[in-house]
One Martini backbone bead per residue (centre of mass of N, CA, C, O) as a GRO file, in nm:
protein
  458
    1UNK     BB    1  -3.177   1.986   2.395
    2UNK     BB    2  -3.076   1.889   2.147
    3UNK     BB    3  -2.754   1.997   2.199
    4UNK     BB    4  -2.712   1.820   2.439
    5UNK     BB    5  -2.736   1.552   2.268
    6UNK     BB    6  -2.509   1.631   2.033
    7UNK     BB    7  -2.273   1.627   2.277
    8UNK     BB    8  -2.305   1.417   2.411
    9UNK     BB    9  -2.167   1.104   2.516
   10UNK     BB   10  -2.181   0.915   2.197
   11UNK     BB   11  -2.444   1.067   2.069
   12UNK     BB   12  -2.325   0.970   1.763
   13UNK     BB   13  -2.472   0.708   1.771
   14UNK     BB   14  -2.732   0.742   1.895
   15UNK     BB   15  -2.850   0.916   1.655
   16UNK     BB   16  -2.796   0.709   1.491
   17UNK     BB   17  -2.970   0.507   1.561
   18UNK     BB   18  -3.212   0.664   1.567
   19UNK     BB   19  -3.209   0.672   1.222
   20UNK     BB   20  -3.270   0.410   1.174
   21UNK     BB   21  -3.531   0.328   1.314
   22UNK     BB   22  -3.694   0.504   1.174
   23UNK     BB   23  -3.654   0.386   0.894
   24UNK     BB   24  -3.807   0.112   0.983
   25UNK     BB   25  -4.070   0.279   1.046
   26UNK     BB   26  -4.111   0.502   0.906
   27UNK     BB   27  -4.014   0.781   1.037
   28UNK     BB   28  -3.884   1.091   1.039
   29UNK     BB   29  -3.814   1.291   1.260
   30UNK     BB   30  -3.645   1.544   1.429
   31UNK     BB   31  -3.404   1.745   1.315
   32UNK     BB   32  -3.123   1.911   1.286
   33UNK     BB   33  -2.871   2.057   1.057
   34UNK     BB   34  -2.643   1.965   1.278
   35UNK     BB   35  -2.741   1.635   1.284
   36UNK     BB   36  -2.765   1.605   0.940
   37UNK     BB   37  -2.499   1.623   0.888
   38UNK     BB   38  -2.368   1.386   1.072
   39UNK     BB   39  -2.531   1.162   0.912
   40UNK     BB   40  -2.419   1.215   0.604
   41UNK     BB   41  -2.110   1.210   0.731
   42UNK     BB   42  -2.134   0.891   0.804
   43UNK     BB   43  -2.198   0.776   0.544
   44UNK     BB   44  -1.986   0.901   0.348
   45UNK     BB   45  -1.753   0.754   0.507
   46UNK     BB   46  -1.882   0.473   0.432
   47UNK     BB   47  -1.995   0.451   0.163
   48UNK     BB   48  -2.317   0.541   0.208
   49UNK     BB   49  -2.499   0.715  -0.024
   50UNK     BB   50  -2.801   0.663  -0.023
   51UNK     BB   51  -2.816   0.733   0.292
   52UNK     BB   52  -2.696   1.044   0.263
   53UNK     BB   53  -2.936   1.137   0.054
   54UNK     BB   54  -3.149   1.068   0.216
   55UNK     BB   55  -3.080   1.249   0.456
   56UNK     BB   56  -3.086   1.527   0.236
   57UNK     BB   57  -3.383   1.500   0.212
   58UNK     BB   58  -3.490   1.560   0.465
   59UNK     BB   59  -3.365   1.788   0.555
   60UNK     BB   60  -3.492   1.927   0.281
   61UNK     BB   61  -3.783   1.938   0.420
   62UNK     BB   62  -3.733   2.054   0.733
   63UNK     BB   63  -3.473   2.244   0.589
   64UNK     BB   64  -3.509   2.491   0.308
   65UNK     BB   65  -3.218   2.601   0.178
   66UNK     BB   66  -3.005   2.489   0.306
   67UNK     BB   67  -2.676   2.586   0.259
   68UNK     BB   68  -2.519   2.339   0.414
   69UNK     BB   69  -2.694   2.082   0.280
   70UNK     BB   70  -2.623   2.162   0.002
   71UNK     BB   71  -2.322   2.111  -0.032
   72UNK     BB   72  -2.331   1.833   0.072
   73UNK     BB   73  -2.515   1.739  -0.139
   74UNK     BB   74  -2.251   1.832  -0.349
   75UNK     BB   75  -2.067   1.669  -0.270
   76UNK     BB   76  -2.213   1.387  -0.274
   77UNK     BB   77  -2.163   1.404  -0.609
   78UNK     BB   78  -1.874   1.432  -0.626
   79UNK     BB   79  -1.814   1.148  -0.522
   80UNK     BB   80  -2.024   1.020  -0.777
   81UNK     BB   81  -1.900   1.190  -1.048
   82UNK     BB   82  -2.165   1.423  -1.036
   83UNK     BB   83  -2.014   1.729  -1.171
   84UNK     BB   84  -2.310   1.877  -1.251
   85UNK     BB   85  -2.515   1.818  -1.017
   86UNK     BB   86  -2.335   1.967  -0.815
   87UNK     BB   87  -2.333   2.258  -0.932
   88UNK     BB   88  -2.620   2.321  -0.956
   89UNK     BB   89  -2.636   2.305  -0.627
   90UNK     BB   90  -2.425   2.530  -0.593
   91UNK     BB   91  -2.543   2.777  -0.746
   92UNK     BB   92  -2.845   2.765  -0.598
   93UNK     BB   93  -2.657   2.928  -0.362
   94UNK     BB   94  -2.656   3.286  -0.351
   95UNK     BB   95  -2.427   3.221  -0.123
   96UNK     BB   96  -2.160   3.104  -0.248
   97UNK     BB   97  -1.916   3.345  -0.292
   98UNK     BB   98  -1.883   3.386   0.015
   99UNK     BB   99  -1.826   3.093   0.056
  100UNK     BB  100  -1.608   2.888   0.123
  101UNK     BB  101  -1.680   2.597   0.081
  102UNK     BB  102  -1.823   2.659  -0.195
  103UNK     BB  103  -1.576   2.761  -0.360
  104UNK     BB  104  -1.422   2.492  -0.327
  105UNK     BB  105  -1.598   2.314  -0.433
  106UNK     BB  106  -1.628   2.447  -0.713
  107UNK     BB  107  -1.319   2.436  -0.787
  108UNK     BB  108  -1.324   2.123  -0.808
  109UNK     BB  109  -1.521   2.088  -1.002
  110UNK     BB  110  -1.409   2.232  -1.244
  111UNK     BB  111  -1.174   2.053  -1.270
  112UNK     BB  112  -1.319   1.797  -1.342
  113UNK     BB  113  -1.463   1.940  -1.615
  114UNK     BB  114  -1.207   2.148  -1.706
  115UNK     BB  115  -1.229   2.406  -1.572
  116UNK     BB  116  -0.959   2.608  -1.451
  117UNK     BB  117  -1.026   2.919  -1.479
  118UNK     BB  118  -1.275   2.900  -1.304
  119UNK     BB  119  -1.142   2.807  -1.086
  120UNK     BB  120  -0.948   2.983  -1.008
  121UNK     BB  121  -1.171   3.209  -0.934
  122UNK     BB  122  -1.233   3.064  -0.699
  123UNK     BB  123  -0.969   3.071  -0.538
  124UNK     BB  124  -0.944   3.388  -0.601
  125UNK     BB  125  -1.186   3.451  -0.400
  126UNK     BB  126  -1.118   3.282  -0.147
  127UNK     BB  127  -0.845   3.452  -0.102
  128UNK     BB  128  -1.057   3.718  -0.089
  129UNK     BB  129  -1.187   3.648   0.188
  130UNK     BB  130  -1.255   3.639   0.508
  131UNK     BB  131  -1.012   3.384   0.623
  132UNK     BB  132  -0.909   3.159   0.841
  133UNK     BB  133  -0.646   3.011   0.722
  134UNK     BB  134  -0.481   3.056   0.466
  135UNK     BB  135  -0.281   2.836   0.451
  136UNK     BB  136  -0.479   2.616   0.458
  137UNK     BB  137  -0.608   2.676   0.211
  138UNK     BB  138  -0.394   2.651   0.000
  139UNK     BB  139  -0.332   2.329   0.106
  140UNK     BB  140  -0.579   2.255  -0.058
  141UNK     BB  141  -0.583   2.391  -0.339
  142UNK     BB  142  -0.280   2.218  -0.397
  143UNK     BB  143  -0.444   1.956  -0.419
  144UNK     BB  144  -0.658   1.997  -0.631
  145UNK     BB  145  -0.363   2.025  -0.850
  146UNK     BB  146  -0.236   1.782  -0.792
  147UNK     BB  147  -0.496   1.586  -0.885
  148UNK     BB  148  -0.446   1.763  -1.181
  149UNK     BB  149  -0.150   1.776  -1.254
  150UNK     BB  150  -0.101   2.073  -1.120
  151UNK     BB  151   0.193   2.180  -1.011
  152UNK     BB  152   0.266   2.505  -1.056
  153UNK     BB  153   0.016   2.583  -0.927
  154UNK     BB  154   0.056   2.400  -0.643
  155UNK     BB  155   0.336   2.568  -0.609
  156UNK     BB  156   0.186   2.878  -0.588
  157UNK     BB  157   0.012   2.794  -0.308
  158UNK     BB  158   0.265   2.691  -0.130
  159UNK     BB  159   0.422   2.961  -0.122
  160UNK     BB  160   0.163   3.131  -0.009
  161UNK     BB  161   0.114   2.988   0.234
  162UNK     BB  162   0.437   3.000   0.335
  163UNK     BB  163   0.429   3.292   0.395
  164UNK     BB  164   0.210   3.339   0.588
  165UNK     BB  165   0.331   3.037   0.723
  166UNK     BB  166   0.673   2.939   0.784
  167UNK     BB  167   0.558   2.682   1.002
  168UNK     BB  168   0.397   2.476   0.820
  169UNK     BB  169   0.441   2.145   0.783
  170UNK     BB  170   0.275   2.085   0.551
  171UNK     BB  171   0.373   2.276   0.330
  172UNK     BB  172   0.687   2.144   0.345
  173UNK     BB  173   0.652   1.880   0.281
  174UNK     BB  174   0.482   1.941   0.013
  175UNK     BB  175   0.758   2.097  -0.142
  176UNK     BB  176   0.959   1.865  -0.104
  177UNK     BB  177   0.807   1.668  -0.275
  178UNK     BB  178   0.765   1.804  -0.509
  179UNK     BB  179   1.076   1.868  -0.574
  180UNK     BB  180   1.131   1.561  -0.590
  181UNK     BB  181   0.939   1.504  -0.832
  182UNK     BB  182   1.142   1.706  -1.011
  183UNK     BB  183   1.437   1.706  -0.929
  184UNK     BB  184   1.467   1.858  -0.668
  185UNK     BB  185   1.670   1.801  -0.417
  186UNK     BB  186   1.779   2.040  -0.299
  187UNK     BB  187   1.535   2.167  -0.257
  188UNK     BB  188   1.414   1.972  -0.083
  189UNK     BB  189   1.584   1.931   0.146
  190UNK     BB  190   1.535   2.237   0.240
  191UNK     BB  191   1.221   2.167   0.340
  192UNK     BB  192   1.336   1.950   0.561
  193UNK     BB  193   1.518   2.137   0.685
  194UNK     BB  194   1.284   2.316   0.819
  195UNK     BB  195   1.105   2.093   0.919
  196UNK     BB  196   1.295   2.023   1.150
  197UNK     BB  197   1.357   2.270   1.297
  198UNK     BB  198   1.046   2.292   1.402
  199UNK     BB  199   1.017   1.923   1.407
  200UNK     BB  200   1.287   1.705   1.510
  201UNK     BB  201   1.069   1.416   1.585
  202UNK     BB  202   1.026   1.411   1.251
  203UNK     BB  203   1.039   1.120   1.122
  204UNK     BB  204   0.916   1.120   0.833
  205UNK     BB  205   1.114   1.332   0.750
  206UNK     BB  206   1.369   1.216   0.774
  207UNK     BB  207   1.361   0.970   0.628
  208UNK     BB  208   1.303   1.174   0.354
  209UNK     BB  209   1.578   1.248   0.365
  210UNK     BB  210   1.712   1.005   0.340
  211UNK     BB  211   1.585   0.965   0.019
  212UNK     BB  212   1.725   1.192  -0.128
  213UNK     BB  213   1.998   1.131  -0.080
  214UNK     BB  214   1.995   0.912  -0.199
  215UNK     BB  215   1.940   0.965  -0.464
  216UNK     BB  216   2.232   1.139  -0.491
  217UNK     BB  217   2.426   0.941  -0.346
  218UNK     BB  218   2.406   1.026  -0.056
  219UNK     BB  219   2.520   0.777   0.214
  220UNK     BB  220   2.592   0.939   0.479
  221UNK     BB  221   2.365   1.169   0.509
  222UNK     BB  222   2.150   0.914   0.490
  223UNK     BB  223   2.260   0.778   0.753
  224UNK     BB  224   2.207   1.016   0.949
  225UNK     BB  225   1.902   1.030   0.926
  226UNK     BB  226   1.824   0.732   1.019
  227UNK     BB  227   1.946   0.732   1.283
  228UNK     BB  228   1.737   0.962   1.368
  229UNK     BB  229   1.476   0.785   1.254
  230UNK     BB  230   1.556   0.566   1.531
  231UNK     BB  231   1.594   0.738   1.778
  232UNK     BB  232   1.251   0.778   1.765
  233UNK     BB  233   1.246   0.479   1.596
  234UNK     BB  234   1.297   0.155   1.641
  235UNK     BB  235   1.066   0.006   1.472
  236UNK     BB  236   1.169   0.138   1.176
  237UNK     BB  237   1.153  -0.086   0.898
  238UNK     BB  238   1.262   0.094   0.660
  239UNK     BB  239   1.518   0.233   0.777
  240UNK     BB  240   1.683  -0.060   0.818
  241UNK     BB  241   1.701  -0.109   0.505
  242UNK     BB  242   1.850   0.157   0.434
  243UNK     BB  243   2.058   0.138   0.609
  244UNK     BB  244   2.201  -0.073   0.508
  245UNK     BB  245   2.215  -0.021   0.219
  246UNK     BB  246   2.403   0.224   0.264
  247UNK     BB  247   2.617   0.061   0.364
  248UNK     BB  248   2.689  -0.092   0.126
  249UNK     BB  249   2.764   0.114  -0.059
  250UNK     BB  250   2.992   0.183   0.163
  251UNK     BB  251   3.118  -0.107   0.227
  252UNK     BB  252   2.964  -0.189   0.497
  253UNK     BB  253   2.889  -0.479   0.553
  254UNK     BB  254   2.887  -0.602   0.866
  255UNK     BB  255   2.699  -0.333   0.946
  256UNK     BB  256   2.441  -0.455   0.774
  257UNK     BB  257   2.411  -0.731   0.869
  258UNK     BB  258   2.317  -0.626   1.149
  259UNK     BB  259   2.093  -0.444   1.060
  260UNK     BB  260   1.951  -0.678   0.902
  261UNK     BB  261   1.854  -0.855   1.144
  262UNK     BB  262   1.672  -0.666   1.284
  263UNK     BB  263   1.502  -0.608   1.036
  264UNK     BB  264   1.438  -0.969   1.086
  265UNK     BB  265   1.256  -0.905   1.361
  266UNK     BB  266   1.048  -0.715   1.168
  267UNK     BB  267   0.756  -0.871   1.095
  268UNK     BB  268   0.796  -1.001   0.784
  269UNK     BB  269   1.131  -0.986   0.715
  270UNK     BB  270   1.327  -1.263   0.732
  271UNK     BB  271   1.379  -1.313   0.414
  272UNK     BB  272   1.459  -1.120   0.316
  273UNK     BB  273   1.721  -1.048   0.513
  274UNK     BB  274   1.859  -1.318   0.421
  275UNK     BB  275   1.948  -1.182   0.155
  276UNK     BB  276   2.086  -0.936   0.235
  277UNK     BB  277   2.277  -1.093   0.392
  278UNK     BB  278   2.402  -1.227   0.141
  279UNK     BB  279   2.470  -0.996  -0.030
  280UNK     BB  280   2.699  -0.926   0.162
  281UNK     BB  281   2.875  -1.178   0.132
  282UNK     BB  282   2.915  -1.180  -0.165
  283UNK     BB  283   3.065  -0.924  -0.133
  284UNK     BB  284   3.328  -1.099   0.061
  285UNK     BB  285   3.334  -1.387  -0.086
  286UNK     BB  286   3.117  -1.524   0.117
  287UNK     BB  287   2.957  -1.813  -0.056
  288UNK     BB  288   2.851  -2.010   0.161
  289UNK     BB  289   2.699  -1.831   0.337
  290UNK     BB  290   2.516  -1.702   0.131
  291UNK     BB  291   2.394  -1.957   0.009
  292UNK     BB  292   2.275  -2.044   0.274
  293UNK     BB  293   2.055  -1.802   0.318
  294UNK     BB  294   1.928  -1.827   0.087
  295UNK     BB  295   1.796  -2.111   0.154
  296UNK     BB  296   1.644  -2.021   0.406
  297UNK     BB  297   1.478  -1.833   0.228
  298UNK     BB  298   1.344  -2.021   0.090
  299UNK     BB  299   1.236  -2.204   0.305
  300UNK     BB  300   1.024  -1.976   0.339
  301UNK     BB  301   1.013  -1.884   0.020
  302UNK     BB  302   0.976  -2.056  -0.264
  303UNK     BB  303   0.931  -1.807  -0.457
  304UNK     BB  304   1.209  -1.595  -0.402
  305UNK     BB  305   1.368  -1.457  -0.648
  306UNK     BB  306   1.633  -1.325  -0.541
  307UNK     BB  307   1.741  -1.579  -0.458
  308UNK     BB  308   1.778  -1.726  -0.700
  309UNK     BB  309   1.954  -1.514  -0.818
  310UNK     BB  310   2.172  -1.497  -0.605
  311UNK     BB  311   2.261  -1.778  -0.677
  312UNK     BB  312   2.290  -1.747  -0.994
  313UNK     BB  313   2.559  -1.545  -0.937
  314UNK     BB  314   2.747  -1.724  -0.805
  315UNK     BB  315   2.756  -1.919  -1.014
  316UNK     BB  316   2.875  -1.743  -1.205
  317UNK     BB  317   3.137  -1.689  -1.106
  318UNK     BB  318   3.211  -1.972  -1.038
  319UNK     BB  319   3.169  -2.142  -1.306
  320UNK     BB  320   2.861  -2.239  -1.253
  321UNK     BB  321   2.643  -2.290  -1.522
  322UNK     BB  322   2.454  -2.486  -1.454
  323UNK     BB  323   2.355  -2.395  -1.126
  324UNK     BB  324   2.300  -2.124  -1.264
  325UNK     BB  325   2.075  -2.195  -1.468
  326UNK     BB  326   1.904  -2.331  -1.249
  327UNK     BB  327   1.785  -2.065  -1.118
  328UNK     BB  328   1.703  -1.903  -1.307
  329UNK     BB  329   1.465  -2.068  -1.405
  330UNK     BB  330   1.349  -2.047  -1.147
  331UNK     BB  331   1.287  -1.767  -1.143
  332UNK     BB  332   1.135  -1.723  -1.447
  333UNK     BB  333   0.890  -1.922  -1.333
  334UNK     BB  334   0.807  -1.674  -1.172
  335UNK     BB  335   0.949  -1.404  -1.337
  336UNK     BB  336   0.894  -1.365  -1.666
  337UNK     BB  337   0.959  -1.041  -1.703
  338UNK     BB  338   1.264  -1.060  -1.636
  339UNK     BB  339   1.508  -0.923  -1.751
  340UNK     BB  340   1.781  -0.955  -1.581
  341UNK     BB  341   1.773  -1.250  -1.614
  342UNK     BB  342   1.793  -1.326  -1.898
  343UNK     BB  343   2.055  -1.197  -1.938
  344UNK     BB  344   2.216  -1.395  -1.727
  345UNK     BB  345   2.165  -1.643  -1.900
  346UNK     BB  346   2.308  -1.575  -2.115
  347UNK     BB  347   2.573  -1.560  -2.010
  348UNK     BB  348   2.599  -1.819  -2.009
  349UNK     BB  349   2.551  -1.910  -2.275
  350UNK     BB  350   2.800  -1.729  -2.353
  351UNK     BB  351   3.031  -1.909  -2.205
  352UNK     BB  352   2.967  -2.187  -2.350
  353UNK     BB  353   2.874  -2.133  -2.665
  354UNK     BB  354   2.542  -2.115  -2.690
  355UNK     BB  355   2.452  -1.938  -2.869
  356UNK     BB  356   2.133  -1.987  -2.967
  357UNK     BB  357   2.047  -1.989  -2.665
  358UNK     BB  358   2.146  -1.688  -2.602
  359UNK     BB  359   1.975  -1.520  -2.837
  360UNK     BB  360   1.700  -1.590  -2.745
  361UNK     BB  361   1.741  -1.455  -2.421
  362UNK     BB  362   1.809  -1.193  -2.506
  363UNK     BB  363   1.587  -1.113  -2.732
  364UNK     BB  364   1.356  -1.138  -2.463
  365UNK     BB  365   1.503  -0.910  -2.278
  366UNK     BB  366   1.446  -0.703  -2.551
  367UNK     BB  367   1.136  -0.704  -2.517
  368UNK     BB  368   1.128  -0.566  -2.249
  369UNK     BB  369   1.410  -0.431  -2.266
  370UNK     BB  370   1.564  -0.228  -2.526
  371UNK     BB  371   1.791  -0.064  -2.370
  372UNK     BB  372   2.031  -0.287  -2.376
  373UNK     BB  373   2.349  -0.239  -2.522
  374UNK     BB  374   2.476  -0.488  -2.460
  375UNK     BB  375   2.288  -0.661  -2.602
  376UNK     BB  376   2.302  -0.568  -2.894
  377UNK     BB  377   2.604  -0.672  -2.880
  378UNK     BB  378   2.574  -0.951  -2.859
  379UNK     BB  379   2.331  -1.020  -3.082
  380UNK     BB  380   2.554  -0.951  -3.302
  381UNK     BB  381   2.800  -1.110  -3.224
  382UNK     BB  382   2.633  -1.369  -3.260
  383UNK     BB  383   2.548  -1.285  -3.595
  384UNK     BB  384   2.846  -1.301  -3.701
  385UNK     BB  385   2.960  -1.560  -3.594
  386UNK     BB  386   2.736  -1.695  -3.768
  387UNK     BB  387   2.725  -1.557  -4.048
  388UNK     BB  388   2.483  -1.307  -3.965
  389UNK     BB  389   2.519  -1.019  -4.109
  390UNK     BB  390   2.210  -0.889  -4.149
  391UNK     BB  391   2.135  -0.927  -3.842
  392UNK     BB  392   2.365  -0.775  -3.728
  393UNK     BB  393   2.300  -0.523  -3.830
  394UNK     BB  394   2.013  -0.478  -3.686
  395UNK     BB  395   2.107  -0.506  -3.440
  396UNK     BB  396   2.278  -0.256  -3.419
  397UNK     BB  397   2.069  -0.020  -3.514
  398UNK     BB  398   1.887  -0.094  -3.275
  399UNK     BB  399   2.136   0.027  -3.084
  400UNK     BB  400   2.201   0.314  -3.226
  401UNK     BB  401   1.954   0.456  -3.162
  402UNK     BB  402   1.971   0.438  -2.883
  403UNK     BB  403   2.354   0.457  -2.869
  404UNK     BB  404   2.497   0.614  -3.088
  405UNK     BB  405   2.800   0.631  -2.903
  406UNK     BB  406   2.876   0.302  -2.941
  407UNK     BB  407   3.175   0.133  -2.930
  408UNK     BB  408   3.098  -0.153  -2.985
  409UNK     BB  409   2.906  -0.122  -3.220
  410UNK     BB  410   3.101   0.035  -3.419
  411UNK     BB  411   3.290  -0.199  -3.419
  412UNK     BB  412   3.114  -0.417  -3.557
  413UNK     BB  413   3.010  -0.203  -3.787
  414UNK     BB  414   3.327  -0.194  -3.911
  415UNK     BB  415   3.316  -0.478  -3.949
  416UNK     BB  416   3.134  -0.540  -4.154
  417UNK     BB  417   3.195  -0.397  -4.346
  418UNK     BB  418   3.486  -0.541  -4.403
  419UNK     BB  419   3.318  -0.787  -4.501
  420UNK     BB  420   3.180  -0.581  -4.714
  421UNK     BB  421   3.442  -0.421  -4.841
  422UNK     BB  422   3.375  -0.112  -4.672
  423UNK     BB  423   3.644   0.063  -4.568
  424UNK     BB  424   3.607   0.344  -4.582
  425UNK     BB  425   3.336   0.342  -4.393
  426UNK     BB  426   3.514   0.209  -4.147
  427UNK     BB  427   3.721   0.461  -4.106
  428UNK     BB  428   3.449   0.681  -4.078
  429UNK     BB  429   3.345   0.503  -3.802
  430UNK     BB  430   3.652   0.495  -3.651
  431UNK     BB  431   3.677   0.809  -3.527
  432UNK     BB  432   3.815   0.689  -3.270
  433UNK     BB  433   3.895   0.555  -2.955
  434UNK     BB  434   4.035   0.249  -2.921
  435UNK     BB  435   4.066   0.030  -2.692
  436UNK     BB  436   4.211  -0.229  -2.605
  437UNK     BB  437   3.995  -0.353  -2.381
  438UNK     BB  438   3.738  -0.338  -2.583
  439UNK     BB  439   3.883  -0.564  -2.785
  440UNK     BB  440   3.900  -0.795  -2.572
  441UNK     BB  441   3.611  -0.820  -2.483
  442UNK     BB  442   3.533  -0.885  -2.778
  443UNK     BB  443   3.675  -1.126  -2.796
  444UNK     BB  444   3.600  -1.369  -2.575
  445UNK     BB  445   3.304  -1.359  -2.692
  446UNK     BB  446   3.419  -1.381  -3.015
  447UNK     BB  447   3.698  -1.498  -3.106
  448UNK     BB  448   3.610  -1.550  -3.423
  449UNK     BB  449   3.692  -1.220  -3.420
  450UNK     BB  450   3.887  -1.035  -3.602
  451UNK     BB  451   3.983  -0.747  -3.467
  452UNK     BB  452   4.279  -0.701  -3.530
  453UNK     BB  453   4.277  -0.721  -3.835
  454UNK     BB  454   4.107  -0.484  -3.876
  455UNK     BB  455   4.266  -0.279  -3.705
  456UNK     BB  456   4.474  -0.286  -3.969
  457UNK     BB  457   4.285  -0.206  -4.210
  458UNK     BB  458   4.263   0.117  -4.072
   0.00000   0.00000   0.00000
């Protein structure tokens, strides 16, 4: 009778309902072992643990020692970060050793209080007793290692998943990932293309593929992934995003524009596309069209950032430096930490000659991110040219930590030394091959370094 009630249609909402009942009325009345299973772990998944633990008490009340509703008690203790609890209640059934559940879940407790040792040990007893779906055991304790940062170990049971059934999508799809989070690309690609030839229509791997290709700047191989997962998925709205930016590496502008319309008229993706089509324009030398859009895309979206900067770097091209540093500013407004607009503005105000406002936000972005090379030659460059010879070596140095053999730096580091009479160490440091073009690119930005006079010097 039990039996028919918990399988009938509906029959799991109607046993919680008549459990909550219960409860109004303080009576809990009798329930079987897999009835109290299914109503502890409707509230476990609902994250109402109190009510969990509650229906764990009574079930432990009319069934002592049940072996299934102790692991669940010790499961949903570990769900609770309880766990020295959870491992107490689960050692203390005496077959919990052959139990593929609670040794799953043992391995689980012990990773998370740091003995990865006996962990393991409890995995390797999980693979020597006889269960059904070993390799999806498999991926499951490997699930367990990616979670604990243990990728090795977690690539030898996805290896070993993978031995047992060939065939496994979850198995490849996760080796796949594996091996792309460690810049095995090659390798990636190789597990996307094995779960491709089992599952064709797998849009998915197709998309995951054409990632990876991306990664590697392999943009032909990338688009044609992308391709295959539209011809899918036609409403696949981040694959028309990728398949643009594809587009655009490649070349071919005029057909991103239209990739990219598709992409905005799916979800709420309109004022991006009309950056990206802006941005598309923009590389054709189409400056008005690019501005409108770039304005459309403001009139729906005034915070969106990329806008503002997409028009502040058209009119830094056409060299107007006012309505570029006003676009600036105002993106910086909204997105006080882009070191990348910062560097920007700076670049105008060195191009107006505005040397002490470009070195304070060049300074700025150098503080966001110091790892810009070229902006420690602009900040030398400017602490030079203003006969700021002690600031310009500062900045030399802390650019040559970064790039000890940034050509730019040691050039200016050769002129400093030059102008503190030290001509034999700037010839020691001048030893390599100096391009007419590189002196003359730091020459445009700093006129007043003269540094073919140097270069003659040496």
């Amino acid at each position: 009778m039990q039996h028919d009630y918990l399988f009938s249609e509906g029959s799991d909402n109607q046993m919680i309902l008549r459990f909550e009942d219960m409860l109004r009325m303080r009576s809990i009345g009798y329930f079987d072992v897999e009835e109290f299973e299914l109503i502890a772990e409707h509230y476990t998944a609902s994250l109402e643990f109190k009510k969990a633990l509650l229906v764990i008490d009574e079930a432990l009340n009319q069934h002592p020692a049940s072996p299934s509703i102790l692991i669940l008690q010790s499961r949903i203790f570990f769900k609770l970060g309880k766990y020295k609890t959870a491992l107490a209640i689960l050692t203390s059934i005496g077959s919990s050793e052959f139990d593929a559940d609670a040794l799953m879940l043992e391995g689980e407790i012990r990773m998370r209080l740091g003995a990865s040792l006996r962990a393991e040990e409890c995995f390797t007893r999980l693979m020597d007793i006889s269960i059904d779906d070993k390799d999806q055991c498999c991926l499951d304790i490997a699930y367990v290692y990616l979670g604990a940062g243990e990728v090795k170990m977690a690539y030898r049971y996805l290896k070993t998943g993978l031995n047992i059934n060939p065939n496994n999508k979850d198995i490849l799809f996760e080796l796949a990932l594996n091996n792309e989070e460690q810049g095995n690309t090659d390798q990636a690609i190789h597990y996307y293309n094995r779960l491709l030839d089992i599952d064709p229509y797998n849009e998915d791997a197709w998309f995951s593929l054409a990632m990876a290709y991306t990664n590697m700047e392999n943009h032909q191989m990338a688009l044609e992934a992308l391709d295959f997962t539209l011809a899918i998925d036609d409403a696949f709205s981040s694959a028309y995003m990728h398949k643009g930016n594809a587009l655009m590496r490649l070349g071919n502008y005029r057909d991103a524009i239209e990739v990219f319309e598709r992409f905005g008229q799916l979800e709420d993706n309109r004022p991006e596309a009309l950056v990206f089509k802006a941005e598309c324009y923009e590389e054709l030398c189409e400056y008005e069209q690019a501005l409108a859009l770039y304005d459309e895309a403001l009139h729906l979206d005034e915070k969106l950032v990329e806008a503002y900067v997409g028009k502040g770097f058209i009119f830094q091209t056409l060299k107007d430096y006012l309505l570029s540093t006003e676009n600036f500013l105002k993106a910086i407004e909204i997105s006080k930490e882009d070191d990348e607009v910062w560097a920007a503005l700076g670049e105008n105000y060195l191009a107006e000659k505005k040397y002490n406002e470009a070195l304070t936000v060049f300074k700025r972005s150098l503080k966001i991110n110091p790892d810009q090379i070229d902006l420690w030659v602009h900040v030398a460059g400017i602490y030079i040219h203003l006969d700021d010879i002690t600031n310009g070596l500062e900045a030399i140095k802390d650019g040559l930590i970064r790039e000890p053999q940034s050509k730019e730096l040691l050039l200016l580091f050769s002129y400093c030394l030059i102008l503190t009479k030290q001509v034999e160490k700037a010839r020691m440091i001048l030893d390599f091959e100096i391009s007419q073009e590189l002196v003359e690119e730091l020459q445009v930005k700093f006129p007043a370094l003269d540094l073919f006079r140097m270069l003659k010097i040496q």
